[in-house]
Amino acid sequence: MQEKCGVVGIQLSEGDAALPTYYALYALQHRGQEGAGIVTHDGFQQHSKKGLGLVSEVFDEDDVGHLHGLASVGHLRYPTAGEINENSCHPYTVTSKRGSLALAHNGTLVNTDEVRADFEERGHTFSTDSDTEVMVHELASNLVEHGLLEAIDKTMRRIRGAYSLTLMHDDRVVGVRDPLGIRPLCIGKIEDGYIIASESVAVDVLGGELVRDVRPGEVVMLDDDGEGFESYQLFDERPAHCFFEYVYFARPDSTIDERLVYDARREMGRLLYENHGVDTDIVSPVPDSGRAFASGYAEAGGLEYSEALMKNRYVGRTFIMPTQEARETAVRLKLNTMDSNIEGKSVTLVDDSIVRGTTSSQLVKLLRDSGASEVHFRVGSPPIVAPCYLGIDMASRDELMASDKSVEEIRDEIGADSLEYLTPDDIADSLDMPRSEMCTGCVTGSYPVEIEGESCERAETERGEKAGAD
Ligand code: SF4
């Protein structure tokens, strides 16, 4: 699973915004590793540098030094919609007689084809198949007749899906969070200015202070003197926060919608023990993603927390893997066992989620080969039964292990002695968030926005309520 993107917007009262933007992107690198970009505005014109690769690969000191201006937006890309090439790296820029625009987007729109078709009918052409390019053109065309706030409002009423945005109109930096608040976005106070970013770790890295989350349906305009911001609440709908941000995507040291992600994961681990605890000799995480869950689980049961697997930090994202045996070696390349911690012991292995299930079965086998007497698997999320259309690169339905298998069939296939998951209600309890305010599309098959061919109970209920009222 991969997060689609990370976004940053910075407005300063003095100095250049590019360097703090670069550091903020570094702090958010986990949200996208395929490309990065920064666009600044010096009051007269934009300066831009984008490219494929990690932040450290895209920018050198010279690049950052040449990006002048008090205002900037930055982006990290992991493309779930659209091809991978330098052209498709954000921020997207457009210049017209109504000024210059730069737009960075985290999320995925679900009605891109419809909006694109409208433009194409009017003779418009697009240089990529990206939903963000469609969005930036919608915004630019609304700017022809309207001021910035009204143009954003009209754009938000035209597009549907998940979008946390940082955008720059000339040298004005703006943050926008979709009406359901699916992906996170926050505001921070930094030295000489303000920042809007996907996660609070981007504020921390600059020695700043988190002010608050951008609310679902809110537009935040940073003052061009870097002294403050104005807020406009354009929508007031029931939110549908992506719970997987807490389970997996966000950094554990980030605070999202007033919850520290690490604490949320520990609480999920605690609930896993409370509802499905098994008293084994040791509790081990699948590193690194299972750590906070396993520590909450072990503490709740008064059990020994001991790492049975160690991650090789120097394995890259891809390596040559021509045969099935090589795939098994690949798991060992990434994770090795610590046999003396395992031999003759019963082990509970805790992970955040099971997607395709291939790694889970290999890990159970590794532990058994290392002498574990029992291997119990506990998962800090519900079974994933459906794909994500809202900004996460997950897998298609037929690749998802739980889409057509029961928990018992999965247990049998991964070879564990027992297997238990959290339920969506457990997740809501551990986040202290009403379940009705969470997106649970990938674990229930019912999405918070209407998507062709998929169920949307929320829309059906609202239609029913409206018909009842009429
Ligand atoms: S479908 Fe799943 S991963 Fe996608 S936004 Fe909803 S909860 Fe998050």
Coordinates of C-alpha atoms and ligand atoms in Angstrom, one line a residue:
M1 CA 0.0 0.0 0.0
Q2 CA 1.2 3.5 -0.8
E3 CA 0.0 6.9 0.1
K4 CA -0.7 9.0 -2.9
C5 CA 1.0 12.2 -2.0
G6 CA 2.2 14.8 0.5
V7 CA 1.6 18.6 0.2
V8 CA 3.2 21.7 1.7
G9 CA 2.4 25.5 1.4
I10 CA 4.5 28.2 3.1
Q11 CA 4.1 32.0 3.4
L12 CA 6.9 34.0 5.0
S13 CA 7.2 37.6 6.0
E14 CA 10.9 37.6 5.1
G15 CA 13.5 35.3 3.4
D16 CA 12.9 32.6 0.8
A17 CA 10.2 29.9 1.4
A18 CA 11.9 27.3 -0.7
L19 CA 14.3 26.0 2.0
P20 CA 11.7 25.4 4.7
T21 CA 9.5 23.8 2.0
Y22 CA 12.3 21.5 1.1
Y23 CA 12.7 20.4 4.8
A24 CA 9.0 20.0 5.2
L25 CA 8.9 17.7 2.1
Y26 CA 11.8 15.7 3.7
A27 CA 9.7 15.2 6.8
L28 CA 6.8 13.9 4.6
Q29 CA 8.9 11.7 2.3
H30 CA 6.9 8.6 3.4
R31 CA 3.9 10.0 1.6
G32 CA 5.4 9.8 -1.9
Q33 CA 8.7 8.6 -3.3
E34 CA 8.3 8.8 -7.1
G35 CA 8.6 12.6 -7.6
A36 CA 8.9 15.9 -5.8
G37 CA 8.5 19.5 -6.7
I38 CA 8.6 23.1 -5.3
V39 CA 7.1 26.2 -7.0
T40 CA 7.8 29.6 -5.4
H41 CA 6.6 33.1 -6.3
D42 CA 8.8 36.2 -5.7
G43 CA 5.9 38.7 -6.2
F44 CA 6.6 39.0 -10.0
Q45 CA 7.0 35.5 -11.3
Q46 CA 7.0 31.8 -10.4
H47 CA 10.2 29.7 -10.0
S48 CA 9.9 26.0 -10.2
K49 CA 11.9 22.8 -9.8
K50 CA 10.3 19.3 -10.2
G51 CA 11.7 15.9 -10.9
L52 CA 11.4 12.1 -10.5
G53 CA 12.9 10.5 -7.3
L54 CA 13.3 11.2 -3.7
V55 CA 13.6 14.8 -2.3
S56 CA 17.3 14.2 -1.9
E57 CA 17.6 13.2 -5.5
V58 CA 15.5 16.0 -7.0
F59 CA 16.9 19.0 -5.3
D60 CA 20.5 20.2 -4.7
E61 CA 21.6 23.3 -2.9
D62 CA 21.7 25.3 -6.1
D63 CA 18.2 24.4 -7.0
V64 CA 16.8 25.5 -3.7
G65 CA 18.9 28.6 -3.7
H66 CA 17.4 29.7 -7.1
L67 CA 13.8 29.3 -6.0
H68 CA 13.2 32.8 -4.7
G69 CA 10.1 34.2 -3.0
L70 CA 8.2 34.5 0.2
A71 CA 5.5 32.1 -1.0
S72 CA 5.9 28.5 -2.0
V73 CA 4.0 25.2 -2.5
G74 CA 5.6 21.8 -2.6
H75 CA 4.6 18.3 -3.4
L76 CA 5.6 14.6 -3.1
R77 CA 4.2 12.3 -5.7
Y78 CA 3.2 8.7 -5.7
P79 CA 1.0 8.3 -8.8
T80 CA -2.2 6.3 -8.3
A81 CA -3.9 8.1 -11.1
G82 CA -1.9 9.0 -14.2
E83 CA 1.4 8.0 -15.7
I84 CA 4.8 8.5 -14.1
N85 CA 7.0 11.0 -15.9
E86 CA 8.5 14.4 -15.1
N87 CA 5.5 16.1 -16.8
S88 CA 3.1 14.6 -14.3
C89 CA 5.1 15.8 -11.2
H90 CA 3.3 18.5 -9.1
P91 CA 2.8 21.3 -8.3
Y92 CA 0.9 21.8 -11.6
T93 CA 1.2 25.3 -12.9
V94 CA -1.0 27.4 -15.2
T95 CA -0.5 31.0 -16.2
S96 CA -3.4 33.1 -17.7
K97 CA -4.3 36.8 -17.7
R98 CA -5.9 36.2 -14.3
G99 CA -2.4 35.4 -12.9
S100 CA -0.4 32.3 -12.2
L101 CA -1.5 29.2 -10.4
A102 CA 0.4 26.3 -8.8
L103 CA -1.5 23.4 -7.3
A104 CA -0.3 20.4 -5.2
H105 CA -2.9 17.7 -4.6
N106 CA -3.1 14.7 -2.1
G107 CA -6.0 12.4 -2.9
T108 CA -7.9 11.2 -6.0
L109 CA -10.9 12.6 -7.7
V110 CA -13.7 10.2 -8.7
N111 CA -15.4 12.3 -11.4
T112 CA -12.3 13.3 -13.4
D113 CA -13.5 11.7 -16.6
E114 CA -16.7 13.7 -16.5
V115 CA -15.0 17.0 -15.9
R116 CA -12.3 16.3 -18.5
A117 CA -14.9 15.4 -21.1
D118 CA -16.6 18.8 -20.5
F119 CA -13.4 20.6 -21.1
E120 CA -12.6 18.5 -24.2
E121 CA -16.0 19.2 -25.7
R122 CA -15.0 22.9 -25.5
G123 CA -11.8 22.1 -27.4
H124 CA -9.5 22.0 -24.5
T125 CA -6.5 19.6 -24.5
F126 CA -4.6 18.0 -21.6
S127 CA -0.9 17.1 -21.5
T128 CA -1.4 14.3 -18.9
D129 CA -4.2 11.9 -17.7
S130 CA -3.9 13.3 -14.2
D131 CA -6.9 14.3 -12.1
T132 CA -4.9 17.3 -10.7
E133 CA -4.4 18.7 -14.2
V134 CA -8.2 18.6 -14.6
M135 CA -8.6 20.3 -11.3
V136 CA -6.1 23.1 -12.0
H137 CA -7.9 23.9 -15.3
E138 CA -11.3 23.9 -13.6
L139 CA -9.9 26.4 -11.1
A140 CA -8.2 28.5 -13.8
S141 CA -11.4 28.7 -15.8
N142 CA -13.4 29.7 -12.7
L143 CA -10.9 32.5 -12.1
V144 CA -11.8 34.1 -15.4
E145 CA -15.1 35.3 -14.0
H146 CA -14.6 35.1 -10.3
G147 CA -12.3 36.1 -7.4
L148 CA -10.1 33.5 -5.8
L149 CA -12.4 32.4 -3.0
E150 CA -15.4 32.1 -5.3
A151 CA -13.4 30.2 -7.9
I152 CA -12.3 27.7 -5.3
D153 CA -15.9 27.3 -4.1
K154 CA -17.1 26.7 -7.6
T155 CA -14.3 24.2 -8.2
M156 CA -15.1 22.3 -5.0
R157 CA -18.8 22.0 -6.1
R158 CA -17.7 20.6 -9.5
I159 CA -15.1 18.0 -8.4
R160 CA -15.8 15.0 -6.2
G161 CA -13.5 12.8 -4.2
A162 CA -10.5 13.1 -1.9
Y163 CA -8.4 16.3 -2.1
S164 CA -6.2 18.1 0.4
L165 CA -4.6 20.9 -1.6
T166 CA -2.0 23.6 -1.2
L167 CA -2.2 26.1 -4.0
M168 CA -0.6 29.4 -4.9
H169 CA -2.4 32.1 -6.8
D170 CA 0.3 34.6 -7.8
D171 CA 2.0 34.9 -4.4
R172 CA -1.0 34.0 -2.2
V173 CA -0.8 30.6 -0.5
V174 CA -4.1 28.7 0.2
G175 CA -5.0 25.4 1.8
V176 CA -8.1 23.5 0.9
R177 CA -9.5 20.3 2.4
D178 CA -12.3 18.4 0.7
P179 CA -15.8 18.5 2.4
L180 CA -15.4 15.1 3.9
G181 CA -11.8 15.6 5.2
I182 CA -10.7 12.3 3.7
R183 CA -7.0 13.1 3.7
P184 CA -5.3 15.1 6.4
L185 CA -4.2 18.7 6.3
C186 CA -2.9 21.0 9.0
I187 CA -1.8 24.6 9.7
G188 CA 1.4 25.5 11.7
K189 CA 3.1 28.6 12.9
I190 CA 6.8 28.7 12.0
E191 CA 9.5 31.4 12.3
D192 CA 8.5 34.4 10.1
G193 CA 5.4 32.8 8.7
Y194 CA 2.9 30.0 8.4
I195 CA 2.8 26.5 6.9
I196 CA 0.0 24.3 5.6
A197 CA 1.0 20.6 5.3
S198 CA -0.3 17.1 5.1
E199 CA 1.0 16.1 8.5
S200 CA 2.2 17.9 11.6
V201 CA 5.7 16.4 11.3
A202 CA 6.3 19.0 8.6
V203 CA 5.6 21.7 11.2
D204 CA 7.8 20.0 13.8
V205 CA 10.8 19.7 11.5
L206 CA 10.8 23.5 11.1
G207 CA 10.7 24.0 14.9
G208 CA 7.1 25.4 14.5
E209 CA 3.9 24.9 16.4
L210 CA 0.8 23.1 15.2
V211 CA -2.0 25.6 15.1
R212 CA -4.8 23.1 14.2
D213 CA -6.1 20.9 11.5
V214 CA -7.7 22.4 8.4
R215 CA -11.4 21.5 8.8
P216 CA -13.2 19.4 6.2
G217 CA -14.7 21.8 3.7
E218 CA -12.5 24.7 4.9
V219 CA -10.4 27.1 2.8
V220 CA -7.4 28.7 4.6
M221 CA -5.8 31.7 3.0
L222 CA -2.4 32.6 4.4
D223 CA -1.9 36.4 4.7
D224 CA 0.7 37.6 2.2
D225 CA 2.7 39.3 5.0
G226 CA 3.2 35.9 6.7
E227 CA 1.4 37.2 9.9
G228 CA -1.7 35.1 10.0
F229 CA -4.5 33.4 8.0
E230 CA -8.1 33.8 7.1
S231 CA -10.5 30.9 7.3
Y232 CA -13.6 30.3 5.1
Q233 CA -15.9 27.3 6.0
L234 CA -17.5 26.6 2.6
F235 CA -19.0 23.2 3.4
D236 CA -20.5 21.7 6.5
E237 CA -20.9 18.0 5.8
R238 CA -20.5 14.9 8.0
P239 CA -16.7 14.0 7.6
A240 CA -15.4 10.7 6.3
H241 CA -11.8 10.6 7.5
C242 CA -9.6 7.8 6.1
F243 CA -8.9 5.6 9.1
F244 CA -5.9 4.0 7.2
E245 CA -4.0 7.3 7.8
Y246 CA -3.9 6.2 11.5
V247 CA -3.4 2.5 10.9
Y248 CA -0.6 2.8 8.3
F249 CA 0.1 5.8 6.2
A250 CA 0.8 8.7 8.5
R251 CA 4.0 9.0 10.5
P252 CA 3.5 7.8 14.1
D253 CA 4.8 11.1 15.4
S254 CA 2.1 13.1 13.5
T255 CA -1.0 14.4 15.1
I256 CA -4.0 14.2 12.8
D257 CA -7.4 15.6 13.7
E258 CA -6.2 16.0 17.2
R259 CA -5.0 12.4 17.7
L260 CA -1.3 11.4 17.9
V261 CA -1.0 8.6 15.4
Y262 CA 1.4 6.5 17.7
D263 CA -1.1 6.6 20.6
A264 CA -4.0 5.6 18.2
R265 CA -2.0 2.6 17.1
R266 CA -1.1 1.6 20.6
E267 CA -4.8 1.8 21.5
M268 CA -5.7 -0.4 18.5
G269 CA -3.1 -2.9 19.8
R270 CA -4.7 -2.7 23.3
L271 CA -8.1 -3.4 21.9
L272 CA -6.8 -6.3 19.8
Y273 CA -5.6 -7.9 23.1
E274 CA -8.8 -7.1 24.9
N275 CA -11.0 -8.6 22.2
H276 CA -8.8 -11.3 20.8
G277 CA -5.8 -11.8 23.2
V278 CA -3.9 -15.0 23.3
D279 CA -1.2 -15.5 26.0
T280 CA 2.0 -16.4 24.2
D281 CA 5.6 -16.4 25.3
I282 CA 6.4 -13.3 23.3
V283 CA 4.6 -10.7 21.3
S284 CA 6.5 -9.5 18.2
P285 CA 5.7 -6.8 15.7
V286 CA 6.1 -7.0 11.9
P287 CA 8.7 -4.2 11.7
D288 CA 8.3 -1.3 11.4
S289 CA 4.6 -0.9 10.8
G290 CA 3.4 -3.3 13.6
R291 CA 5.5 -1.8 16.4
A292 CA 3.0 0.5 18.1
F293 CA 0.2 -2.1 17.8
A294 CA 2.4 -4.9 19.3
S295 CA 3.5 -2.7 22.2
G296 CA -0.1 -1.8 23.0
Y297 CA -1.1 -5.5 22.7
A298 CA 1.8 -6.8 24.9
E299 CA 1.2 -4.1 27.6
A300 CA -2.6 -4.9 27.7
G301 CA -1.8 -8.6 28.2
G302 CA 1.2 -8.1 30.5
L303 CA 3.1 -10.2 27.9
E304 CA 6.8 -10.0 26.9
Y305 CA 7.4 -7.7 23.9
S306 CA 10.3 -9.1 22.0
E307 CA 11.3 -8.5 18.4
A308 CA 11.5 -11.8 16.5
L309 CA 12.1 -10.1 13.1
M310 CA 14.7 -7.5 12.2
K311 CA 14.4 -5.2 9.2
N312 CA 17.2 -4.5 6.8
R313 CA 17.1 -0.8 6.4
Y314 CA 19.2 -0.7 3.3
V315 CA 17.0 -2.7 1.0
G316 CA 15.7 -0.4 -1.7
R317 CA 12.2 -0.2 -3.1
T318 CA 12.9 -2.7 -5.9
F319 CA 15.4 -5.4 -6.6
I320 CA 15.8 -8.2 -9.1
M321 CA 13.3 -11.0 -8.4
P322 CA 13.1 -13.4 -11.3
T323 CA 11.9 -16.6 -9.7
Q324 CA 9.7 -17.9 -6.9
E325 CA 12.8 -18.8 -4.8
A326 CA 14.2 -15.3 -5.4
R327 CA 10.9 -13.9 -4.0
E328 CA 11.4 -16.0 -0.8
T329 CA 15.0 -14.6 -0.7
A330 CA 13.5 -11.2 -1.1
V331 CA 11.5 -11.5 2.2
R332 CA 14.8 -12.6 3.9
L333 CA 16.5 -9.6 2.3
K334 CA 14.0 -7.4 4.0
L335 CA 13.4 -9.2 7.2
N336 CA 15.6 -11.7 9.1
T337 CA 14.7 -13.7 12.2
M338 CA 16.4 -13.6 15.6
D339 CA 16.3 -17.3 16.3
S340 CA 17.3 -17.3 20.0
N341 CA 14.3 -15.1 20.7
I342 CA 12.0 -17.5 18.9
E343 CA 13.2 -21.1 19.4
G344 CA 10.7 -23.2 21.3
K345 CA 8.5 -20.2 22.0
S346 CA 4.9 -19.4 21.2
V347 CA 4.7 -16.1 19.3
T348 CA 2.0 -13.6 18.6
L349 CA 2.9 -11.6 15.4
V350 CA 1.2 -8.3 15.1
D351 CA 0.9 -6.3 11.9
D352 CA -1.2 -3.3 10.9
S353 CA -2.9 -4.9 7.9
I354 CA -3.0 -7.8 5.4
V355 CA -3.3 -6.8 1.8
R356 CA -2.3 -9.6 -0.6
G357 CA -1.3 -12.0 2.2
T358 CA 1.9 -13.2 0.5
T359 CA 4.3 -11.5 3.0
S360 CA 2.2 -12.7 6.0
S361 CA 2.5 -16.4 4.9
Q362 CA 6.2 -16.0 4.4
L363 CA 6.7 -14.5 7.8
V364 CA 4.7 -17.2 9.5
K365 CA 6.9 -19.7 7.7
L366 CA 10.1 -17.9 8.7
L367 CA 9.1 -18.0 12.4
R368 CA 8.2 -21.7 12.2
D369 CA 11.5 -22.5 10.4
S370 CA 13.2 -20.6 13.3
G371 CA 11.6 -23.0 15.8
A372 CA 8.5 -21.1 17.0
S373 CA 6.2 -23.6 18.7
E374 CA 3.0 -21.6 17.8
V375 CA 2.5 -18.6 15.6
H376 CA -0.7 -16.4 16.2
F377 CA -1.4 -13.5 13.9
R378 CA -3.1 -10.3 15.0
V379 CA -4.0 -7.5 12.7
G380 CA -4.6 -3.9 13.7
S381 CA -7.3 -3.2 11.0
P382 CA -10.3 -5.0 9.5
P383 CA -9.9 -7.4 6.5
I384 CA -9.5 -5.3 3.3
V385 CA -12.2 -6.4 1.0
A386 CA -12.4 -3.7 -1.7
P387 CA -10.0 -1.2 -3.4
C388 CA -9.4 2.4 -2.5
Y389 CA -10.5 5.1 -5.0
L390 CA -9.7 8.0 -2.7
G391 CA -5.9 8.4 -2.8
I392 CA -4.4 5.1 -1.7
D393 CA -2.6 2.8 -4.1
M394 CA -3.8 -0.5 -2.6
A395 CA -4.6 -3.4 -5.0
S396 CA -7.4 -4.4 -7.2
R397 CA -10.3 -6.5 -5.7
D398 CA -8.9 -9.8 -7.1
E399 CA -5.5 -9.2 -5.5
L400 CA -7.0 -8.5 -2.1
M401 CA -6.8 -11.7 0.0
A402 CA -9.9 -10.9 2.0
S403 CA -12.1 -10.0 -0.9
D404 CA -13.2 -13.6 -1.4
K405 CA -11.9 -15.5 1.6
S406 CA -13.2 -15.8 5.2
V407 CA -10.9 -15.1 8.1
E408 CA -10.6 -18.9 8.7
E409 CA -9.6 -19.4 5.0
I410 CA -7.0 -16.7 5.3
R411 CA -5.7 -18.2 8.6
D412 CA -5.3 -21.5 6.8
E413 CA -3.6 -20.0 3.8
I414 CA -1.0 -18.0 5.8
G415 CA -0.4 -21.0 8.1
A416 CA -1.0 -19.3 11.4
D417 CA -2.4 -21.1 14.5
S418 CA -5.0 -18.3 14.9
L419 CA -5.8 -15.1 13.1
E420 CA -7.9 -12.2 14.4
Y421 CA -8.6 -8.7 13.1
L422 CA -10.1 -5.5 14.6
T423 CA -13.5 -4.5 13.4
P424 CA -14.5 -1.0 12.0
D425 CA -16.3 -0.4 15.4
D426 CA -13.0 -1.2 17.2
I427 CA -11.2 1.3 15.0
A428 CA -13.8 3.9 15.8
D429 CA -13.5 3.2 19.5
S430 CA -9.7 3.4 19.5
L431 CA -9.8 6.7 17.6
D432 CA -12.6 8.0 19.8
M433 CA -14.3 9.0 16.5
P434 CA -17.9 8.2 15.5
R435 CA -17.8 5.4 13.0
S436 CA -20.2 7.4 10.8
E437 CA -17.4 10.0 10.5
M438 CA -14.8 7.5 9.1
C439 CA -14.4 6.3 5.6
T440 CA -14.6 2.5 5.7
G441 CA -14.8 1.9 1.9
C442 CA -12.0 -0.6 1.6
V443 CA -13.2 -2.7 4.6
T444 CA -17.0 -2.6 4.0
G445 CA -17.3 -2.0 0.2
S446 CA -19.4 1.1 0.9
Y447 CA -17.8 4.4 0.1
P448 CA -18.6 7.9 1.4
V449 CA -18.8 9.3 -2.1
E450 CA -20.7 8.0 -5.1
I451 CA -18.4 5.9 -7.4
E452 CA -19.6 4.2 -10.5
G453 CA -20.2 0.5 -9.9
E454 CA -19.7 0.8 -6.1
S455 CA -22.1 1.2 -3.2
C456 CA -22.5 4.4 -1.3
E457 CA -24.8 3.9 1.7
R458 CA -24.4 7.5 2.8
A459 CA -25.9 8.8 -0.4
E460 CA -28.7 6.2 -0.3
T461 CA -29.6 7.2 3.3
E462 CA -29.5 10.9 2.4
R463 CA -31.8 10.3 -0.6
G464 CA -34.1 8.3 1.6
E465 CA -34.2 11.0 4.3
K466 CA -34.9 13.6 1.6
A467 CA -37.7 11.6 0.1
G468 CA -39.2 11.1 3.6
A469 CA -39.0 14.8 4.3
D470 CA -40.7 15.6 1.0
Ligands
SF4_1 S1 -11.3 3.4 1.0 FE1 -9.9 2.8 2.8 S2 -7.9 3.6 2.3 FE2 -9.4 4.6 0.9 S3 -9.9 6.5 1.9 FE3 -11.4 5.0 2.6 S4 -10.6 4.1 4.5 FE4 -8.9 5.2 3.5

